[in-house]
Amino acid sequence: MEDIEDVVVAGAPPGLRLPLTAVVVKPKKKPRARSIRGDPLSRNPLIPGTQAIYMKTFGCSHNQSDSEYMAGQLSAFGYAITDEPEEADLWLINTCTVKSPSQSAMTTLISKCKDAKKPLVVAGCVPQGSRDLKELEGISIIGVQQIDRVVEVVEETLKGHEVRLLTRKTLPALDLPKVRKNKFIEILPINVGCLGACTYCKTKHARGHLGSYTVNSLVERVRTVISEGVREIWLSSEDTGAYGRDIGANLPSLLNAITAELPSDRSTMLRIGMTNPPFILEHLKEIANVLRHPCVYSFLHVPVQSGSNAVLTAMNREYTVSDFRTVADTLNELVPGMQIATDIICGFPGETDEDFAETINLIKEYQFAQVHISQFYPRPGTPAARMKKVPSTEVKKRSRELTAIFESFTPYQGLEGKIERIWITEIATDGIHLVGHTKGYIQVLVVAPDSMLGVSANVKITSVGRWSVFGELIEEPIQVKESTCEEHRVEEPSPSFDCCGGLCSKDVEACQCADNCGERVCNTELEAASASIAVDAAVVVKDPSGGKFASTIRSMLLRRRNLRSSERETVGSHTTKFSGNRQRRVITGKLATLDWILLSGMFASFLTAIALLALLSSEILSSS
């Protein structure tokens, strides 16, 4: 699942090509849909909701979210979603128009569907932006803002009718049924369309002008998905930075409202989607403040597309290379561990050798860990398609040269031996590793059981590769201590959270603002814990029955000490410990009231036992 300009058609884009020995990441496959061939009624198009639907999605994370919403509605109506096209009664293809290869793949799939004589519905950006394509003749199509009517379109198509829904002025609701490709990741569209007019891009033709969801509706959706067990929320749109400009809001106000809803135990993380430089420039400090939040990945995708101002002008990107540098430099300065991904288009019409050299110098200067490198593809109907093209051999040569330079970087060198907290949400295709991400969204591969999915853990980085790093889980559980860093706010704090997001720890990584609040507050907590230990150590219990009773009491006192030091009445923790390849799940609930009840019960049992022994002894003496 990629951002709008990071389309994957057949493997990763050049800048993200994985070597043969690398581990490619994808969510665990869902079980195959039920077989329907043995039931004649299930294949009757006159009985809606009894058929199987094969869905294929191309393009960006926004498209993936749309597909999940369509799958949710179809499933709610009774349709089975299958990964096997041969088993399906209808195919639904959600398309992308950003690059030619993705549209070519769509055309190939349409031909296969026609050869298989399957009913077909085509959704997404291609029919919305190019409704008169020859390939779409006689096919049902549904636009990007009509996904809430997918059941109707499928129903009519199964009956043999052709349906075309492309016009609408309102956004689909966010609370529609949804079947997530990865149950731990919610892709949340915050707006559709954009305010730009790039000469090479056809997305504007499909998604239209900017249309933003309200802050309240997005916050309500965040509350809902957190309650459903989501561990990562991806904010998605054609340009995240432009959010709210059509409704009198802005991105910082939305981010502040959302981070206020994230659990203080950091069990759910937020990833901010792609934003173009023009609309983030005026909010850089506010965005940096949000990216420092413990529950927000310190990662941002900011496309530059070219290191030449002349090329950026031809692209109509509405910013300069200096503007991009301001964004990158400010975020790198203000956000510890900041990771910035960017995009480059090689061979844009009119790009000279000197222009390309400026792009190379920019990439060498910043050495981004992620660069999505694309060759220029003219999109029909765009101004760039009419510009004089760079020879295709030269475009390919430039793409190969830039890719070789990018692959020579070693962005993760120096991480070996470091302790990092990661959030684990996916399974690698090798079936051995789980995939987690650090706060800087660096991919970490660990050997662990599937039960660790949806869990955050501390890992020690054991080795680094070009594309990811490898780590080992650390046995010590993550301790999250709550505190109020009221006296230690960063400059220009956002109104919805303090500099530590309500969290403090002796671990600098956990606080993410150690210079401001990490040392004093966290050390104060450690002093309080030490004082608690001293008080508990003063309690001496003599146990003539072998020490087990005293050991139990010491354990209870230790739990009570932990409750004091964290200043909470109720603490629940779920920790996984590992010893070699063995796993042991430890589930503990620390309830102060229950401890006292158990302690009282133990004393009562102890006294009762002594009384019974005394009574038995007196009876024996009297009988003798």
CSV table of C-alpha atoms in Angstrom, one decimal, residues 82-313:
chain,number,residue,atom,x,y,z
A,82,THR,CA,-12.2,-14.2,-3.1
A,83,ASP,CA,-8.6,-14.0,-4.1
A,84,GLU,CA,-9.1,-16.6,-6.8
A,85,PRO,CA,-10.4,-15.0,-10.0
A,86,GLU,CA,-11.5,-18.4,-11.4
A,87,GLU,CA,-13.9,-18.9,-8.5
A,88,ALA,CA,-15.5,-15.5,-8.8
A,89,ASP,CA,-18.9,-14.7,-10.4
A,90,LEU,CA,-17.8,-11.1,-11.0
A,91,TRP,CA,-14.5,-9.2,-11.2
A,92,LEU,CA,-14.1,-5.7,-9.7
A,93,ILE,CA,-11.0,-3.8,-10.7
A,94,ASN,CA,-10.0,-0.6,-8.9
A,95,THR,CA,-7.7,1.3,-11.2
A,96,CYS,CA,-5.0,3.9,-11.1
A,97,THR,CA,-4.2,6.5,-13.7
A,98,VAL,CA,-1.0,8.0,-12.3
A,99,LYS,CA,1.4,6.1,-14.5
A,100,SER,CA,1.1,4.3,-17.9
A,101,PRO,CA,2.2,0.8,-16.6
A,102,SER,CA,-0.7,0.6,-14.1
A,103,GLN,CA,-3.2,1.5,-16.7
A,104,SER,CA,-1.6,-1.0,-19.1
A,105,ALA,CA,-1.9,-3.7,-16.4
A,106,MET,CA,-5.6,-2.7,-16.0
A,107,THR,CA,-6.1,-3.2,-19.8
A,108,THR,CA,-4.5,-6.7,-19.7
A,109,LEU,CA,-6.7,-7.7,-16.8
A,110,ILE,CA,-9.9,-6.5,-18.5
A,111,SER,CA,-8.9,-8.6,-21.6
A,112,LYS,CA,-8.5,-11.7,-19.3
A,113,CYS,CA,-11.9,-11.0,-17.7
A,114,LYS,CA,-13.6,-10.8,-21.1
A,115,ASP,CA,-11.9,-14.0,-22.2
A,116,ALA,CA,-13.1,-15.7,-19.1
A,117,LYS,CA,-16.6,-14.4,-19.8
A,118,LYS,CA,-17.0,-12.9,-16.4
A,119,PRO,CA,-19.1,-9.9,-15.6
A,120,LEU,CA,-16.9,-6.9,-14.8
A,121,VAL,CA,-17.0,-3.7,-12.9
A,122,VAL,CA,-14.2,-1.1,-13.3
A,123,ALA,CA,-13.8,1.4,-10.5
A,124,GLY,CA,-11.3,4.1,-9.6
A,125,CYS,CA,-9.3,6.9,-11.3
A,126,VAL,CA,-9.2,5.5,-14.9
A,127,PRO,CA,-13.0,5.5,-15.6
A,128,GLN,CA,-13.4,8.7,-13.6
A,129,GLY,CA,-10.7,10.5,-15.6
A,130,SER,CA,-11.0,8.8,-18.9
A,131,ARG,CA,-14.6,7.6,-19.2
A,132,ASP,CA,-14.5,7.4,-23.0
A,133,LEU,CA,-11.6,4.9,-23.2
A,134,LYS,CA,-12.2,2.2,-25.8
A,135,GLU,CA,-11.3,-0.5,-23.3
A,136,LEU,CA,-14.3,0.5,-21.1
A,137,GLU,CA,-16.9,0.2,-23.7
A,138,GLY,CA,-19.8,-2.1,-22.6
A,139,ILE,CA,-18.4,-2.4,-19.1
A,140,SER,CA,-20.0,-1.2,-15.8
A,141,ILE,CA,-18.0,1.6,-14.2
A,142,ILE,CA,-18.1,3.4,-10.9
A,143,GLY,CA,-16.4,6.6,-10.0
A,144,VAL,CA,-14.2,7.5,-7.0
A,145,GLN,CA,-17.0,9.2,-5.1
A,146,GLN,CA,-19.6,6.6,-5.7
A,147,ILE,CA,-18.0,3.7,-3.8
A,148,ASP,CA,-20.9,3.7,-1.4
A,149,ARG,CA,-23.1,2.4,-4.3
A,150,VAL,CA,-21.0,-0.5,-5.2
A,151,VAL,CA,-23.6,-3.1,-4.2
A,152,GLU,CA,-26.1,-1.6,-6.6
A,153,VAL,CA,-23.6,-1.6,-9.4
A,154,VAL,CA,-22.5,-5.2,-8.8
A,155,GLU,CA,-26.2,-6.3,-8.5
A,156,GLU,CA,-27.2,-4.8,-11.8
A,157,THR,CA,-24.0,-6.0,-13.6
A,158,LEU,CA,-24.7,-9.6,-12.5
A,159,LYS,CA,-28.1,-9.3,-14.1
A,160,GLY,CA,-26.4,-8.4,-17.4
A,161,HIS,CA,-26.9,-4.6,-17.2
A,162,GLU,CA,-24.3,-2.0,-17.9
A,163,VAL,CA,-24.1,0.7,-15.2
A,164,ARG,CA,-22.1,3.9,-15.3
A,165,LEU,CA,-21.9,6.0,-12.1
A,166,LEU,CA,-19.5,8.9,-12.3
A,167,THR,CA,-21.1,12.1,-11.1
A,168,ARG,CA,-21.5,13.2,-7.5
A,169,LYS,CA,-21.0,16.3,-5.4
A,170,THR,CA,-20.7,14.8,-1.9
A,171,LEU,CA,-18.0,12.6,-0.3
A,172,PRO,CA,-18.7,9.0,0.7
A,173,ALA,CA,-19.3,8.5,4.4
A,174,LEU,CA,-16.4,7.4,6.6
A,175,ASP,CA,-18.4,5.0,8.6
A,176,LEU,CA,-19.3,2.6,5.8
A,177,PRO,CA,-18.5,-1.1,6.4
A,178,LYS,CA,-14.9,-1.9,5.7
A,179,VAL,CA,-12.8,-5.1,5.2
A,180,ARG,CA,-9.2,-4.1,5.8
A,181,LYS,CA,-6.4,-5.8,3.9
A,182,ASN,CA,-4.4,-5.7,7.1
A,183,LYS,CA,-6.6,-5.7,10.2
A,184,PHE,CA,-4.0,-3.7,12.1
A,185,ILE,CA,-3.8,-0.8,9.6
A,186,GLU,CA,-6.5,1.7,8.9
A,187,ILE,CA,-6.0,3.9,5.8
A,188,LEU,CA,-8.0,7.0,6.6
A,189,PRO,CA,-8.7,9.4,3.6
A,190,ILE,CA,-8.8,12.9,5.0
A,191,ASN,CA,-9.6,14.6,1.7
A,192,VAL,CA,-10.0,13.9,-2.0
A,193,GLY,CA,-8.6,15.9,-5.0
A,194,CYS,CA,-5.9,18.6,-4.8
A,195,LEU,CA,-5.3,22.3,-5.4
A,196,GLY,CA,-2.4,21.8,-7.7
A,197,ALA,CA,-2.3,21.7,-11.5
A,198,CYS,CA,0.9,19.7,-12.3
A,199,THR,CA,1.4,19.5,-16.1
A,200,TYR,CA,2.2,15.7,-16.0
A,201,CYS,CA,-0.4,14.5,-13.5
A,202,LYS,CA,-3.8,13.0,-14.4
A,203,THR,CA,-5.0,12.5,-10.8
A,204,LYS,CA,-6.6,15.9,-10.8
A,205,HIS,CA,-8.8,14.8,-13.7
A,206,ALA,CA,-10.0,11.8,-11.7
A,207,ARG,CA,-10.1,13.0,-8.1
A,208,GLY,CA,-11.1,16.6,-8.9
A,209,HIS,CA,-10.7,19.7,-6.8
A,210,LEU,CA,-10.0,19.6,-3.1
A,211,GLY,CA,-12.7,18.2,-0.9
A,212,SER,CA,-12.0,17.7,2.8
A,213,TYR,CA,-13.7,15.7,5.5
A,214,THR,CA,-14.5,17.6,8.6
A,215,VAL,CA,-12.3,17.4,11.7
A,216,ASN,CA,-15.1,15.9,13.8
A,217,SER,CA,-15.9,13.2,11.3
A,218,LEU,CA,-12.2,12.2,11.1
A,219,VAL,CA,-11.8,12.2,14.8
A,220,GLU,CA,-14.9,10.0,15.2
A,221,ARG,CA,-13.5,7.6,12.7
A,222,VAL,CA,-10.2,7.5,14.6
A,223,ARG,CA,-12.1,6.6,17.8
A,224,THR,CA,-13.9,3.8,16.1
A,225,VAL,CA,-10.9,2.1,14.5
A,226,ILE,CA,-8.9,2.3,17.7
A,227,SER,CA,-11.7,0.5,19.5
A,228,GLU,CA,-11.6,-2.1,16.7
A,229,GLY,CA,-7.9,-2.9,17.5
A,230,VAL,CA,-6.2,-0.9,14.8
A,231,ARG,CA,-2.5,-0.3,15.6
A,232,GLU,CA,-1.5,2.0,12.7
A,233,ILE,CA,-3.6,4.8,11.2
A,234,TRP,CA,-2.4,6.1,7.8
A,235,LEU,CA,-3.7,9.5,6.8
A,236,SER,CA,-4.1,9.4,3.0
A,237,SER,CA,-5.0,11.9,0.3
A,238,GLU,CA,-3.7,13.3,-2.9
A,239,ASP,CA,-2.0,16.0,-0.9
A,240,THR,CA,-2.2,15.8,2.9
A,241,GLY,CA,-0.8,19.3,3.3
A,242,ALA,CA,-3.7,20.9,1.5
A,243,TYR,CA,-6.2,19.4,3.9
A,244,GLY,CA,-9.0,21.7,5.1
A,245,ARG,CA,-8.3,24.7,2.9
A,246,ASP,CA,-11.8,24.3,1.4
A,247,ILE,CA,-13.6,24.1,4.8
A,248,GLY,CA,-11.7,26.7,6.9
A,249,ALA,CA,-9.4,24.2,8.6
A,250,ASN,CA,-5.8,23.1,8.2
A,251,LEU,CA,-3.6,20.1,8.7
A,252,PRO,CA,-2.1,21.1,12.1
A,253,SER,CA,-5.6,21.5,13.6
A,254,LEU,CA,-6.6,18.1,12.3
A,255,LEU,CA,-3.4,16.4,13.6
A,256,ASN,CA,-3.7,17.9,17.0
A,257,ALA,CA,-7.3,16.7,17.3
A,258,ILE,CA,-6.3,13.2,16.2
A,259,THR,CA,-3.3,12.8,18.4
A,260,ALA,CA,-5.5,13.8,21.4
A,261,GLU,CA,-7.4,10.5,20.7
A,262,LEU,CA,-4.4,8.2,20.5
A,263,PRO,CA,-3.9,5.8,23.5
A,264,SER,CA,-1.3,7.1,25.9
A,265,ASP,CA,0.3,3.6,26.0
A,266,ARG,CA,1.4,4.2,22.4
A,267,SER,CA,-0.4,1.1,21.2
A,268,THR,CA,-1.7,2.9,18.1
A,269,MET,CA,0.6,4.9,15.9
A,270,LEU,CA,-0.2,7.6,13.3
A,271,ARG,CA,1.5,8.0,9.9
A,272,ILE,CA,1.1,11.2,8.1
A,273,GLY,CA,0.6,10.8,4.3
A,274,MET,CA,2.3,12.5,1.3
A,275,THR,CA,2.4,16.3,1.3
A,276,ASN,CA,3.7,18.6,-1.4
A,277,PRO,CA,6.1,21.4,-0.3
A,278,PRO,CA,3.8,24.4,-1.0
A,279,PHE,CA,1.2,23.7,1.6
A,280,ILE,CA,3.4,22.5,4.4
A,281,LEU,CA,5.8,25.5,4.3
A,282,GLU,CA,3.6,27.8,6.4
A,283,HIS,CA,3.0,25.1,9.1
A,284,LEU,CA,6.5,23.6,9.4
A,285,LYS,CA,7.0,24.2,13.1
A,286,GLU,CA,3.5,22.9,14.0
A,287,ILE,CA,4.0,19.8,11.8
A,288,ALA,CA,7.4,19.2,13.4
A,289,ASN,CA,5.8,19.4,16.8
A,290,VAL,CA,3.3,16.7,15.8
A,291,LEU,CA,6.0,14.5,14.3
A,292,ARG,CA,7.8,14.6,17.7
A,293,HIS,CA,4.7,13.2,19.4
A,294,PRO,CA,5.4,9.7,20.8
A,295,CYS,CA,2.4,8.3,18.9
A,296,VAL,CA,3.3,9.7,15.5
A,297,TYR,CA,5.9,8.2,13.2
A,298,SER,CA,8.8,10.7,12.6
A,299,PHE,CA,8.4,10.1,8.9
A,300,LEU,CA,7.1,12.2,6.0
A,301,HIS,CA,6.9,11.7,2.3
A,302,VAL,CA,7.7,15.0,0.5
A,303,PRO,CA,8.1,14.7,-3.3
A,304,VAL,CA,10.6,17.0,-4.9
A,305,GLN,CA,10.4,15.5,-8.4
A,306,SER,CA,13.5,17.4,-9.7
A,307,GLY,CA,16.5,19.3,-8.4
A,308,SER,CA,16.2,21.9,-11.1
A,309,ASN,CA,14.0,25.0,-10.8
A,310,ALA,CA,13.6,25.1,-14.6
A,311,VAL,CA,12.1,21.6,-14.6
A,312,LEU,CA,9.9,22.3,-11.6
A,313,THR,CA,8.5,25.4,-13.4
